Coordinates of C-alpha atoms in Angstrom, one line a residue:
Chain A
M142 CA 0.1 -0.5 0.0
N143 CA 2.9 2.4 1.5
N144 CA 4.2 1.4 -2.3
L145 CA 1.4 2.4 -4.0
C146 CA 1.1 5.8 -2.5
C147 CA 4.7 6.5 -3.6
L148 CA 4.0 5.7 -6.8
I149 CA 1.5 8.0 -7.1
V150 CA 3.5 10.7 -5.6
L151 CA 6.0 10.2 -8.2
V152 CA 4.2 10.0 -10.5
R153 CA 2.0 13.3 -9.5
W154 CA 5.5 14.5 -9.2
W155 CA 6.7 13.4 -12.1
G156 CA 5.2 16.7 -14.4
M157 CA 2.1 16.0 -14.9
K158 CA 0.0 19.4 -14.4
S159 CA -4.4 18.5 -14.5
K160 CA -5.8 15.8 -12.4
K161 CA -6.8 13.6 -15.6
K162 CA -3.6 13.3 -17.3
V163 CA -2.8 12.0 -13.2
K164 CA -5.7 9.7 -13.5
K165 CA -5.5 7.4 -16.9
R166 CA -1.6 7.6 -16.3
L167 CA -2.6 6.2 -12.6
I168 CA -4.6 3.6 -14.3
C169 CA -2.8 2.6 -17.5
F170 CA 0.0 1.3 -14.4
L171 CA -2.3 0.5 -12.8
V172 CA -3.6 -1.5 -16.3
N173 CA 0.6 -3.0 -16.5
L174 CA 0.3 -3.5 -12.7
F175 CA -2.8 -6.7 -12.6
L176 CA -1.5 -7.8 -16.4
L177 CA 2.4 -8.0 -14.9
V178 CA 1.4 -9.8 -12.0
F179 CA -1.3 -12.2 -13.8
A180 CA 2.0 -12.5 -16.3
L181 CA 3.8 -13.5 -13.6
T182 CA 1.5 -16.1 -11.5
V183 CA 1.9 -18.2 -15.1
I184 CA 5.3 -17.6 -16.0
V185 CA 7.1 -18.2 -13.4
P186 CA 6.7 -22.0 -11.9
I187 CA 7.0 -22.7 -15.5
L188 CA 10.2 -20.8 -15.6
Y189 CA 11.1 -22.7 -12.6
M190 CA 9.9 -26.2 -14.0
I191 CA 12.8 -25.2 -16.4
V192 CA 15.4 -24.6 -14.5
I193 CA 15.3 -27.1 -11.6
S194 CA 15.2 -29.5 -14.6
F195 CA 18.7 -28.8 -14.9
G196 CA 19.7 -28.8 -11.4
E197 CA 21.3 -31.2 -9.0
N198 CA 19.4 -33.2 -7.4
I199 CA 18.8 -32.1 -3.4
M200 CA 15.7 -33.9 -2.0
S201 CA 15.0 -32.0 0.4
L202 CA 15.7 -27.1 -0.7
D203 CA 16.1 -26.9 2.5
T204 CA 19.8 -24.7 1.3
G205 CA 17.5 -22.1 -1.1
V206 CA 14.9 -21.5 -4.0
L207 CA 17.0 -21.9 -6.2
P208 CA 19.2 -26.0 -7.0
Q209 CA 23.6 -24.7 -6.6
K210 CA 24.6 -26.2 -9.4
F211 CA 23.9 -27.1 -12.8
T212 CA 24.1 -30.6 -15.3
L213 CA 21.8 -32.8 -18.0
N214 CA 22.1 -37.1 -15.2
N215 CA 18.0 -35.6 -14.1
Y216 CA 17.5 -36.1 -18.8
Y217 CA 20.2 -38.7 -19.0
A218 CA 18.1 -40.5 -16.1
L219 CA 14.7 -40.0 -17.8
F220 CA 15.6 -42.1 -19.6
I221 CA 17.8 -44.7 -18.3
K222 CA 15.7 -45.5 -15.2
H223 CA 12.2 -44.9 -16.1
Q224 CA 10.2 -46.6 -19.2
F225 CA 9.3 -42.3 -20.6
V226 CA 10.5 -43.7 -24.5
D227 CA 7.3 -46.0 -24.8
W228 CA 5.4 -43.8 -22.5
I229 CA 5.9 -40.9 -25.3
R230 CA 5.7 -43.2 -27.7
N231 CA 2.4 -45.2 -26.2
S232 CA 1.1 -41.7 -26.0
L233 CA 2.3 -40.5 -29.2
I234 CA 0.3 -43.6 -31.1
I235 CA -3.0 -43.1 -29.1
S236 CA -3.2 -39.2 -30.0
L237 CA -2.3 -39.4 -33.2
G238 CA -4.2 -42.7 -33.7
T239 CA -7.7 -40.7 -31.7
M240 CA -7.1 -37.4 -34.1
V241 CA -7.2 -39.0 -37.0
L242 CA -9.7 -41.5 -36.3
T243 CA -12.1 -38.5 -34.5
T244 CA -11.0 -36.1 -38.4
I245 CA -12.2 -38.1 -40.8
F246 CA -15.3 -39.3 -38.5
T247 CA -16.0 -36.0 -38.1
S248 CA -16.1 -34.4 -41.5
L249 CA -18.0 -37.4 -42.7
G250 CA -21.1 -37.2 -39.1
A251 CA -20.7 -32.9 -39.6
Y252 CA -21.0 -33.9 -43.5
T253 CA -24.3 -35.9 -43.2
F254 CA -26.2 -33.7 -40.6
S255 CA -25.9 -30.7 -42.4
R256 CA -26.8 -31.4 -45.8
L257 CA -28.4 -34.7 -46.2
D258 CA -31.9 -35.0 -45.4
F259 CA -33.4 -38.4 -44.5
Y260 CA -35.3 -39.8 -41.9
G261 CA -34.7 -39.6 -37.6
K262 CA -31.5 -36.8 -38.1
K263 CA -33.3 -34.6 -35.4
I264 CA -33.2 -38.0 -33.4
A265 CA -30.1 -38.2 -34.1
F266 CA -28.5 -35.2 -33.8
N267 CA -30.3 -34.8 -30.7
A268 CA -28.8 -38.1 -29.2
I269 CA -25.7 -36.7 -29.5
L270 CA -26.3 -33.9 -27.7
L271 CA -27.4 -35.8 -25.3
I272 CA -24.4 -38.3 -25.7
Q273 CA -21.9 -35.4 -26.0
I274 CA -23.1 -34.3 -22.4
F275 CA -22.4 -38.0 -20.8
P276 CA -19.0 -37.7 -19.0
L277 CA -17.7 -42.0 -19.6
A278 CA -14.7 -41.8 -17.2
L279 CA -18.3 -43.2 -14.7
S280 CA -18.8 -45.6 -16.0
M281 CA -14.9 -46.7 -15.9
V282 CA -15.9 -49.7 -14.1
A283 CA -18.7 -51.2 -17.4
I284 CA -15.8 -50.1 -19.6
H285 CA -12.9 -52.6 -18.2
Q286 CA -15.2 -55.8 -18.2
I287 CA -16.4 -54.4 -21.4
L288 CA -12.8 -54.2 -22.2
S289 CA -12.6 -57.3 -21.0
A290 CA -14.6 -58.8 -22.2
L291 CA -14.1 -57.8 -26.1
G292 CA -10.0 -59.3 -25.3
L293 CA -9.3 -55.3 -25.7
L294 CA -7.9 -54.9 -22.1
N295 CA -4.4 -53.8 -22.5
K296 CA -4.0 -53.0 -25.9
I297 CA -3.0 -49.4 -27.5
I298 CA -6.2 -50.1 -29.9
S299 CA -9.0 -50.0 -27.1
L300 CA -7.3 -46.8 -25.6
V301 CA -7.6 -45.2 -29.5
F302 CA -11.6 -46.3 -29.7
V303 CA -11.7 -45.1 -26.7
N304 CA -11.2 -41.9 -27.2
T305 CA -12.2 -41.6 -30.1
V306 CA -15.1 -41.5 -29.2
M307 CA -15.6 -39.7 -26.0
A308 CA -13.9 -36.5 -28.7
L309 CA -16.5 -38.0 -31.5
P310 CA -19.7 -36.5 -30.1
G311 CA -18.7 -32.7 -28.8
S312 CA -16.9 -32.3 -32.7
I313 CA -19.5 -33.3 -35.4
L314 CA -21.9 -30.6 -33.1
L315 CA -19.2 -28.3 -33.4
A316 CA -17.9 -29.1 -37.1
K317 CA -22.1 -28.9 -37.9
G318 CA -22.6 -25.9 -37.3
Y319 CA -19.8 -24.3 -39.4
F320 CA -20.4 -26.8 -42.4
D321 CA -24.1 -25.4 -42.2
T322 CA -21.8 -21.9 -43.3
I323 CA -20.7 -22.7 -45.7
P324 CA -23.2 -21.7 -49.5
K325 CA -24.7 -24.8 -50.8
E326 CA -24.1 -23.6 -53.8
L327 CA -20.3 -24.4 -54.6
E328 CA -21.3 -27.7 -54.2
E329 CA -25.2 -27.7 -56.9
S330 CA -22.5 -26.0 -59.2
A331 CA -20.3 -29.0 -58.9
F332 CA -23.3 -31.8 -59.7
V333 CA -23.8 -30.0 -62.7
D334 CA -20.4 -30.2 -63.8
G335 CA -21.1 -34.0 -62.6
A336 CA -19.2 -34.9 -59.8
N337 CA -20.6 -36.7 -57.4
K338 CA -20.7 -36.4 -54.1
G339 CA -17.1 -38.3 -52.6
I340 CA -15.2 -35.6 -55.2
V341 CA -17.2 -33.3 -53.1
L342 CA -16.7 -33.2 -50.2
I343 CA -12.7 -33.8 -50.3
M344 CA -11.9 -31.4 -53.2
I345 CA -14.6 -28.2 -52.4
I346 CA -15.2 -28.6 -48.6
I347 CA -12.6 -29.9 -46.8
P348 CA -10.7 -26.7 -47.9
L349 CA -13.4 -24.7 -46.4
V350 CA -13.4 -26.1 -43.2
K351 CA -10.0 -26.8 -42.7
P352 CA -9.6 -23.8 -39.4
I353 CA -13.4 -26.7 -38.2
L354 CA -10.9 -29.2 -39.1
A355 CA -7.7 -27.6 -37.3
V356 CA -9.6 -27.4 -34.1
I357 CA -11.6 -30.4 -34.1
A358 CA -7.6 -31.8 -34.8
V359 CA -6.1 -30.1 -31.9
Q360 CA -8.2 -30.9 -29.6
S361 CA -9.0 -34.6 -29.8
F362 CA -5.3 -35.0 -29.8
V363 CA -5.2 -32.4 -27.0
L364 CA -8.4 -35.4 -25.3
A365 CA -6.4 -38.3 -25.8
Y366 CA -2.3 -37.2 -25.2
N367 CA -4.4 -35.8 -21.3
E368 CA -7.1 -38.5 -21.0
Y369 CA -6.0 -40.1 -17.7
V370 CA -8.5 -42.2 -16.0
I371 CA -9.5 -44.7 -18.8
A372 CA -5.9 -45.6 -19.4
N373 CA -5.4 -46.2 -15.9
V374 CA -8.2 -48.6 -15.3
V375 CA -7.3 -50.3 -18.8
M376 CA -3.4 -50.7 -19.3
T377 CA -2.7 -52.9 -16.1
G378 CA 0.7 -53.9 -17.9
G379 CA 2.9 -52.5 -16.1
F380 CA 5.2 -49.3 -16.8
K381 CA 5.9 -50.4 -20.4
S382 CA 2.1 -50.5 -21.4
M383 CA 2.0 -46.9 -19.7
P384 CA 0.4 -43.8 -21.9
L385 CA 3.0 -40.1 -20.3
A386 CA -0.3 -38.8 -18.3
V387 CA -0.1 -42.2 -16.6
G388 CA 3.4 -43.1 -16.1
L389 CA 4.1 -39.6 -15.0
R390 CA 1.6 -40.1 -12.0
S391 CA 3.2 -43.1 -11.8
M392 CA 6.5 -41.0 -10.7
F393 CA 5.2 -39.4 -8.1
E394 CA 3.7 -41.9 -6.0
G395 CA 5.7 -45.4 -7.1
Q396 CA 8.4 -47.1 -5.9
Y397 CA 10.5 -45.1 -7.4
G398 CA 9.0 -42.2 -4.8
I399 CA 9.8 -38.2 -6.0
N400 CA 12.5 -37.1 -7.3
W401 CA 11.0 -33.8 -8.2
P402 CA 14.4 -31.9 -11.2
R403 CA 13.5 -35.5 -12.5
Y404 CA 9.9 -35.0 -12.8
C405 CA 10.3 -31.6 -14.0
A406 CA 12.7 -32.8 -17.0
A407 CA 9.7 -35.5 -18.0
A408 CA 7.1 -32.6 -17.9
L409 CA 9.4 -29.9 -20.3
I410 CA 9.6 -33.0 -22.6
G411 CA 6.7 -34.6 -22.4
S412 CA 4.9 -30.9 -22.8
L413 CA 7.3 -31.1 -26.7
P414 CA 4.8 -32.7 -28.6
M415 CA 1.7 -30.5 -28.2
V416 CA 4.0 -26.9 -28.1
V417 CA 4.8 -27.8 -31.5
L418 CA 1.0 -29.4 -32.3
F419 CA -0.3 -25.7 -31.1
F420 CA 2.0 -24.0 -32.5
T421 CA 2.5 -24.7 -35.7
S422 CA -1.6 -24.9 -35.9
Q423 CA -2.2 -21.8 -34.2
R424 CA -3.3 -19.6 -37.5
Y425 CA -5.5 -22.2 -38.3
F426 CA -6.3 -22.7 -34.3
I427 CA -7.8 -19.5 -32.8
S428 CA -9.2 -18.6 -35.9
G429 CA -11.3 -21.8 -36.1
L430 CA -12.1 -21.9 -32.2
T431 CA -13.2 -17.6 -32.4
E432 CA -15.3 -18.1 -36.0
G433 CA -16.5 -22.0 -34.7
S434 CA -18.1 -20.3 -31.4
V435 CA -19.5 -17.6 -33.0
K436 CA -20.7 -18.6 -35.6
Q437 CA -21.9 -21.7 -33.4
Chain B
M283 CA -45.0 -46.1 -64.3
S284 CA -45.5 -47.8 -60.1
P285 CA -43.5 -46.5 -57.8
S286 CA -42.4 -50.2 -57.4
L287 CA -40.0 -49.0 -60.9
R288 CA -38.5 -46.6 -60.9
F289 CA -37.1 -47.5 -56.5
G290 CA -33.3 -47.9 -59.0
L291 CA -33.9 -44.6 -60.8
E292 CA -30.3 -42.9 -60.8
D293 CA -29.9 -39.3 -59.4
V294 CA -29.7 -37.4 -63.0
E295 CA -32.4 -39.9 -64.0
M296 CA -33.8 -38.9 -61.0
A297 CA -33.3 -35.3 -61.7
W298 CA -34.2 -35.0 -65.7
Y299 CA -37.9 -37.1 -63.6
E300 CA -37.5 -34.0 -61.9
Q301 CA -37.1 -31.3 -64.5
H302 CA -40.2 -33.5 -65.9
I303 CA -42.5 -33.0 -63.8
K304 CA -44.7 -30.2 -63.8
Y305 CA -46.1 -31.6 -67.0
I306 CA -47.6 -34.8 -65.2
Q307 CA -49.8 -32.5 -62.7
G308 CA -52.5 -34.2 -60.3
T309 CA -50.9 -37.4 -59.8
G310 CA -49.2 -37.1 -56.5
T311 CA -46.1 -38.9 -58.1
E312 CA -44.2 -35.6 -57.6
K313 CA -44.9 -36.7 -53.1
I314 CA -44.4 -39.4 -53.9
T315 CA -40.4 -39.2 -55.8
E316 CA -40.0 -36.9 -52.7
R317 CA -40.1 -39.4 -50.3
R318 CA -38.0 -42.2 -52.4
K319 CA -35.4 -39.4 -52.6
K320 CA -35.5 -38.8 -49.0
F321 CA -35.7 -42.9 -48.7
K322 CA -31.9 -43.0 -50.1
E323 CA -30.8 -40.2 -48.9
T324 CA -30.2 -42.1 -45.6
L325 CA -29.4 -45.0 -47.2
K326 CA -26.9 -43.3 -47.3
A327 CA -27.0 -41.1 -45.0
F328 CA -26.6 -44.4 -41.9
L329 CA -24.1 -46.1 -44.2
I330 CA -22.2 -43.4 -43.3
L331 CA -22.5 -42.7 -40.4
S332 CA -22.2 -46.4 -39.7
P333 CA -18.5 -46.9 -38.2
A334 CA -18.9 -44.1 -35.7
M335 CA -23.0 -45.5 -34.9
V336 CA -20.7 -48.8 -34.1
L337 CA -18.2 -47.2 -32.3
I338 CA -19.9 -44.9 -30.0
F339 CA -23.3 -47.3 -29.2
I340 CA -20.0 -50.4 -28.5
F341 CA -17.7 -47.3 -26.1
Y342 CA -20.3 -45.7 -25.7
V343 CA -24.4 -46.6 -24.8
I344 CA -23.4 -50.5 -23.8
P345 CA -20.6 -49.1 -20.7
I346 CA -23.4 -47.3 -20.2
I347 CA -26.4 -49.8 -19.2
Q348 CA -24.2 -52.2 -17.6
N349 CA -23.7 -49.4 -15.4
I350 CA -26.9 -49.2 -14.3
L351 CA -27.5 -53.2 -14.7
L352 CA -24.3 -53.2 -12.2
S353 CA -26.1 -50.4 -9.6
F354 CA -27.9 -53.2 -9.4
T355 CA -25.5 -56.1 -8.3
N356 CA -23.2 -56.6 -5.4
Y357 CA -20.7 -57.0 -7.8
S358 CA -17.0 -55.7 -5.4
V359 CA -13.6 -57.7 -5.7
M360 CA -15.2 -60.0 -3.1
R361 CA -17.4 -61.8 -5.4
M362 CA -15.6 -61.1 -8.7
Y363 CA -18.1 -63.5 -10.8
N364 CA -20.8 -64.5 -8.1
Y365 CA -22.1 -61.4 -7.9
E366 CA -26.3 -61.5 -7.9
F367 CA -29.5 -59.1 -8.9
I368 CA -30.1 -56.9 -5.0
G369 CA -32.8 -54.6 -6.3
F370 CA -31.7 -51.0 -4.5
E371 CA -29.7 -52.6 -2.0
N372 CA -27.2 -50.3 -3.0
Y373 CA -29.7 -46.6 -3.8
R374 CA -30.7 -48.0 0.3
Y375 CA -27.5 -47.4 1.5
I376 CA -26.8 -44.6 -0.6
F377 CA -29.3 -42.1 0.5
G378 CA -29.8 -43.4 4.0
E379 CA -26.2 -44.2 6.0
G380 CA -24.2 -42.0 2.8
I381 CA -26.5 -39.4 3.1
T382 CA -24.8 -37.1 3.7
G383 CA -21.2 -38.0 2.4
L384 CA -23.1 -37.4 -0.7
S385 CA -25.3 -34.3 0.0
K386 CA -21.6 -33.2 1.0
L387 CA -19.8 -34.8 -2.2
V388 CA -22.9 -32.8 -4.0
V389 CA -22.5 -29.0 -2.4
W390 CA -18.6 -29.0 -3.2
T391 CA -18.8 -30.2 -6.3
F392 CA -21.5 -27.6 -7.5
I393 CA -19.6 -24.8 -5.4
F394 CA -16.0 -25.8 -7.6
A395 CA -17.9 -25.8 -10.1
I396 CA -19.8 -22.6 -10.4
S397 CA -16.7 -21.0 -8.5
V398 CA -14.8 -22.2 -11.8
V399 CA -17.2 -21.8 -14.1
I400 CA -17.5 -18.3 -12.9
I401 CA -13.8 -16.7 -11.9
S402 CA -12.3 -17.6 -15.6
F403 CA -14.9 -16.0 -17.2
C404 CA -14.1 -13.3 -15.2
I405 CA -11.2 -13.1 -15.2
A406 CA -11.3 -13.7 -19.7
T407 CA -13.1 -11.0 -19.8
V408 CA -10.9 -8.8 -18.0
L409 CA -8.3 -9.4 -20.5
A410 CA -9.6 -9.8 -22.9
V411 CA -11.2 -6.1 -22.6
I412 CA -6.7 -5.4 -21.8
L413 CA -5.2 -7.3 -24.6
N414 CA -7.7 -5.9 -27.1
N415 CA -7.1 -2.0 -26.7
N416 CA -4.4 -1.1 -28.5
N417 CA -2.3 1.4 -26.6
I418 CA -1.4 -1.6 -24.0
K419 CA 2.3 -1.4 -25.5
L420 CA 4.0 -6.0 -24.7
R421 CA -0.2 -6.5 -26.3
A422 CA 1.5 -9.6 -28.2
I423 CA 4.4 -11.5 -25.9
Y424 CA 1.2 -10.6 -23.2
R425 CA -1.3 -13.0 -25.8
T426 CA 1.8 -15.8 -26.5
I427 CA 2.6 -15.4 -22.1
F428 CA -1.6 -15.8 -20.8
I429 CA -1.7 -19.0 -24.4
I430 CA 1.0 -21.0 -22.2
P431 CA -1.2 -22.9 -19.8
W432 CA -3.8 -23.9 -22.4
V433 CA -0.4 -25.1 -24.6
I434 CA 0.8 -27.7 -20.9
P435 CA -0.8 -30.6 -21.3
S436 CA -3.6 -30.9 -18.7
V437 CA -2.1 -33.6 -16.5
I438 CA 1.4 -31.6 -16.1
T439 CA 0.7 -28.8 -15.1
L440 CA -1.4 -30.8 -12.1
L441 CA 1.1 -32.2 -11.5
M442 CA 3.7 -29.6 -11.4
W443 CA 1.6 -27.6 -9.1
R444 CA 1.0 -30.2 -6.9
G445 CA 4.8 -30.9 -6.4
L446 CA 4.9 -27.0 -6.5
L447 CA 2.4 -26.4 -2.9
N448 CA 3.8 -29.7 -1.6
T449 CA 3.7 -28.6 2.4
N450 CA 7.7 -30.0 2.5
Y451 CA 9.7 -29.2 -0.3
G452 CA 7.8 -26.5 -2.2
F453 CA 9.0 -24.0 -4.2
I454 CA 6.1 -21.7 -3.0
N455 CA 6.2 -22.4 0.7
N456 CA 10.0 -22.2 0.7
L457 CA 9.9 -18.6 -1.4
L458 CA 7.4 -17.8 1.9
E459 CA 10.3 -19.5 3.7
V460 CA 12.7 -17.3 2.3
V461 CA 10.6 -14.0 2.7
G462 CA 9.9 -15.6 6.4
F463 CA 6.5 -16.6 6.9
G464 CA 6.7 -20.6 7.5
K465 CA 5.2 -23.3 6.0
V466 CA 1.4 -22.6 4.6
P467 CA -0.6 -26.6 4.1
W468 CA -1.8 -26.3 1.2
L469 CA -2.8 -29.7 0.0
T470 CA -3.8 -31.1 3.3
H471 CA -5.6 -28.5 5.1
P472 CA -9.1 -29.3 4.3
V473 CA -9.7 -25.7 3.3
I474 CA -6.4 -24.3 2.0
A475 CA -7.2 -27.9 -0.6
K476 CA -9.6 -27.0 -1.6
I477 CA -8.8 -23.0 -2.4
S478 CA -6.3 -24.2 -3.9
V479 CA -7.7 -27.2 -6.1
I480 CA -9.9 -24.1 -7.5
F481 CA -6.9 -22.0 -8.5
I482 CA -4.9 -24.2 -10.4
I483 CA -8.2 -25.4 -12.6
I484 CA -8.2 -22.3 -13.4
W485 CA -5.7 -21.7 -13.4
Y486 CA -4.7 -24.1 -17.0
S487 CA -8.7 -23.5 -17.7
F488 CA -8.6 -18.9 -18.2
P489 CA -6.6 -19.2 -21.4
Y490 CA -9.8 -21.1 -23.5
F491 CA -11.7 -18.6 -22.8
T492 CA -10.3 -15.9 -22.8
V493 CA -9.2 -16.8 -26.6
V494 CA -13.0 -17.1 -26.8
A495 CA -13.6 -13.9 -25.5
L496 CA -11.5 -11.9 -27.7
G497 CA -13.1 -13.3 -30.5
M498 CA -16.4 -12.4 -29.0
L499 CA -14.8 -9.1 -28.5
Q500 CA -13.2 -8.6 -32.5
A501 CA -17.2 -10.0 -33.3
I502 CA -19.1 -6.8 -31.2
P503 CA -20.1 -4.1 -34.1
R504 CA -17.8 -0.8 -34.4
Q505 CA -21.0 1.1 -34.6
L506 CA -22.7 0.0 -30.8
Y507 CA -18.7 2.5 -29.4
E508 CA -19.5 5.3 -32.3
S509 CA -22.9 6.0 -31.9
A510 CA -22.3 5.8 -27.5
E511 CA -18.5 7.8 -27.9
I512 CA -21.5 10.7 -29.7
D513 CA -24.1 10.4 -27.3
G514 CA -20.7 11.3 -24.2
S515 CA -21.5 8.1 -22.6
S516 CA -18.0 6.8 -20.5
K517 CA -16.3 4.0 -21.0
L518 CA -16.9 2.0 -17.8
R519 CA -20.9 3.0 -19.4
N520 CA -19.4 1.7 -22.2
F521 CA -18.9 -1.6 -20.9
M522 CA -21.0 -2.5 -18.6
C523 CA -23.7 -2.1 -21.7
I524 CA -22.4 -3.3 -24.6
T525 CA -19.4 -5.5 -23.8
L526 CA -20.7 -7.4 -21.2
P527 CA -23.7 -8.2 -22.4
H528 CA -22.6 -9.2 -25.8
L529 CA -19.8 -11.4 -24.1
L530 CA -22.1 -12.9 -22.0
K531 CA -25.1 -13.7 -24.6
G532 CA -22.4 -15.5 -26.6
M533 CA -20.6 -17.3 -24.4
M534 CA -22.8 -17.9 -22.2
P535 CA -23.0 -21.6 -24.3
I536 CA -20.1 -21.9 -23.9
L537 CA -20.2 -21.1 -20.3
I538 CA -22.7 -23.9 -19.5
M539 CA -20.9 -26.7 -21.2
A540 CA -18.0 -26.0 -19.0
F541 CA -20.3 -25.4 -16.2
I542 CA -21.4 -29.6 -16.5
M543 CA -17.6 -30.4 -18.0
Q544 CA -16.7 -30.1 -14.8
F545 CA -18.4 -33.0 -13.5
N546 CA -16.2 -34.9 -15.4
Q547 CA -12.8 -33.0 -13.8
F548 CA -10.8 -35.4 -12.9
G549 CA -8.1 -33.7 -12.2
I550 CA -8.4 -32.8 -8.4
Y551 CA -7.7 -36.9 -8.4
I552 CA -3.9 -36.2 -9.8
V553 CA -3.0 -33.5 -7.5
T554 CA -4.9 -34.6 -4.0
N555 CA -5.8 -38.5 -4.3
G556 CA -9.6 -36.1 -3.4
G557 CA -8.5 -36.3 0.1
P558 CA -7.2 -34.3 3.0
A559 CA -9.2 -38.2 3.3
G560 CA -12.2 -38.0 5.5
E561 CA -12.3 -40.3 8.7
R562 CA -13.4 -43.6 7.0
L563 CA -12.7 -45.6 4.3
G564 CA -14.7 -44.6 1.8
D565 CA -15.7 -41.4 3.3
P566 CA -15.8 -38.7 1.3
G567 CA -12.0 -36.5 1.8
A568 CA -12.3 -33.0 1.6
T569 CA -11.6 -31.9 -2.0
D570 CA -13.7 -35.0 -3.7
L571 CA -16.0 -34.3 -6.3
L572 CA -18.5 -37.0 -7.9
L573 CA -17.0 -38.6 -9.8
T574 CA -13.2 -38.0 -8.4
Y575 CA -15.8 -40.5 -5.4
V576 CA -16.9 -42.4 -8.0
Y577 CA -13.3 -43.6 -8.7
N578 CA -12.0 -44.0 -5.3
M579 CA -15.1 -46.0 -4.1
A580 CA -14.2 -48.6 -7.4
F581 CA -10.8 -48.6 -7.2
R582 CA -10.1 -48.0 -3.6
V583 CA -12.4 -49.2 -1.6
F584 CA -13.4 -51.5 -4.4
R585 CA -16.6 -51.4 -4.2
Y586 CA -18.0 -51.8 -7.7
D587 CA -21.3 -52.0 -6.6
L588 CA -21.3 -48.9 -5.1
A589 CA -19.2 -46.8 -7.5
A590 CA -21.7 -48.0 -10.5
A591 CA -24.9 -46.5 -8.0
Y592 CA -23.0 -43.4 -7.4
S593 CA -22.1 -42.9 -11.5
V594 CA -26.5 -43.4 -11.8
I595 CA -27.3 -40.5 -9.9
I596 CA -24.3 -38.2 -10.8
F597 CA -25.7 -39.6 -14.9
I598 CA -29.1 -38.2 -14.2
F599 CA -28.6 -34.6 -12.6
V600 CA -26.0 -34.0 -16.2
A601 CA -28.8 -35.1 -17.9
I602 CA -31.1 -32.9 -16.3
F603 CA -28.2 -30.8 -16.6
A604 CA -27.9 -30.9 -20.0
L605 CA -31.6 -30.6 -20.5
A606 CA -31.8 -27.2 -19.4
N607 CA -29.0 -27.0 -21.5
M608 CA -30.9 -27.3 -24.5
K609 CA -33.8 -25.3 -23.4
I610 CA -31.6 -22.0 -22.7
S611 CA -29.3 -22.9 -26.5
E612 CA -32.3 -23.5 -28.2
K613 CA -33.7 -20.2 -27.1
F614 CA -30.6 -18.5 -27.5
F615 CA -30.5 -19.4 -30.9
N616 CA -33.9 -18.6 -32.2
D617 CA -33.6 -14.7 -30.9

């Protein structure tokens, strides 16, 4: 509080003649302060993780806040002592599989709902609306039973299917709204030229709805990458079969106990796929997201 | 031509037929062709949708039905193979002995969901309005910074905060100690843990709202502000009377969806396991949401039947909200 008063005095002393200008300066200052504090809350934990991941392993950090020595041992240990490569590989397979399946099914489904006029359309659409909202994770016991009955327990493909099903209803809803905004005349002119529906979908519609497909691809990837509950229930085959989310959590409670610097290293490498994906598709992604939500 | 003959017409012939239908009037054939066309489209639609529908059926519909069935049995780790149908016994237990636990869970889940959504929305609105202003320096940098929490996988964020807020070796407590405060039990004190958990979830969910709010702000027509300026309205008034209503109206469906999605929020389990734990085994912990409680019930206490019954109760909750949401959004879209 004292500091703030000092600053106000300072600002006045700076040679501001009129009161209105002082007020304006003060508001500007407060806004910037707010932004700065907010940005620090966001960025400091992440920077801290980066620093710690290169630090020596000091179990009790009583000595201070920052590590004294810097090494690459944490990264080295991650690959030698944990099945980190397996975790990343499993997660990438699951997420990419989910992404591909979801994007294909969504574009087909949204096209069908947006362009075809068929019996039971309304019922099917309402069913999707309802299904989208039910948390699938709730029926984990039943899913475990069903997957073991189908012989899919401990198989990566089962997680791909489950994640696709989780992502699908919401994606179809989102994409359908976007598909509706594409004018029908475009297709009709193509039909006149003798194209069939498949060609029209691939050559004309898909390029136009790229932003929303980018959103759906990224969202389904993220969903599968973060999915923890079902993965934990289904993948019971030990450390080698775990996806990243389950593996990382096992670092916190498990045979190794907590090794904080090593976790930080794992977190940094584990974030890379999503960061890369996000920043490569950012252009489409942001526009698709805002437009999708405005148009919905 | 009898209707059965026309069944096999190709698209081109159908188009020809439609063009010439006006010459054959008064026979009622027009309606029949329309119906044929629709029938054909139905076949096509279900053919296209069938793979997705099969997947959804196997991995969504069947588990939910199976879950409802399980809630009427006594399936647990003691009775893996010889479980039997016991009627409403589980529900009787939940609404009898377990009613205090259930009401606690429901209240906390609601407080959690509402506070996460409302606080995120407030932060998003403020940030979006500030970042939409061209006078702010470093605007691009701030925008990038505020997107970062969204880009990091949420599991990693959650575990990161679990480490940072640890009472003994966490960064926050170390920092406080350097400054001269004592150790704060961020995740082990029942009340403080609740606040920390809300903070963590908001920490990584506000960027999404901010990005959407920014998009909405840019969609508000400029003329509104210009005419308001001519009428001499202040900035605060502009915000209250133009910006906020537009944002709220645009974001309402998203906010309601986000609220419902909090019932699917498993993040808390990753941070606190639902703890600090309750007094007895099977009591809900201080930060247990309905979903994490179901998980603990199934895989810590190994009462699969009770877990299934609790899920059915949550299903009913969610269904009520979903229906309300559909009604509200219909109203919104029709406006």
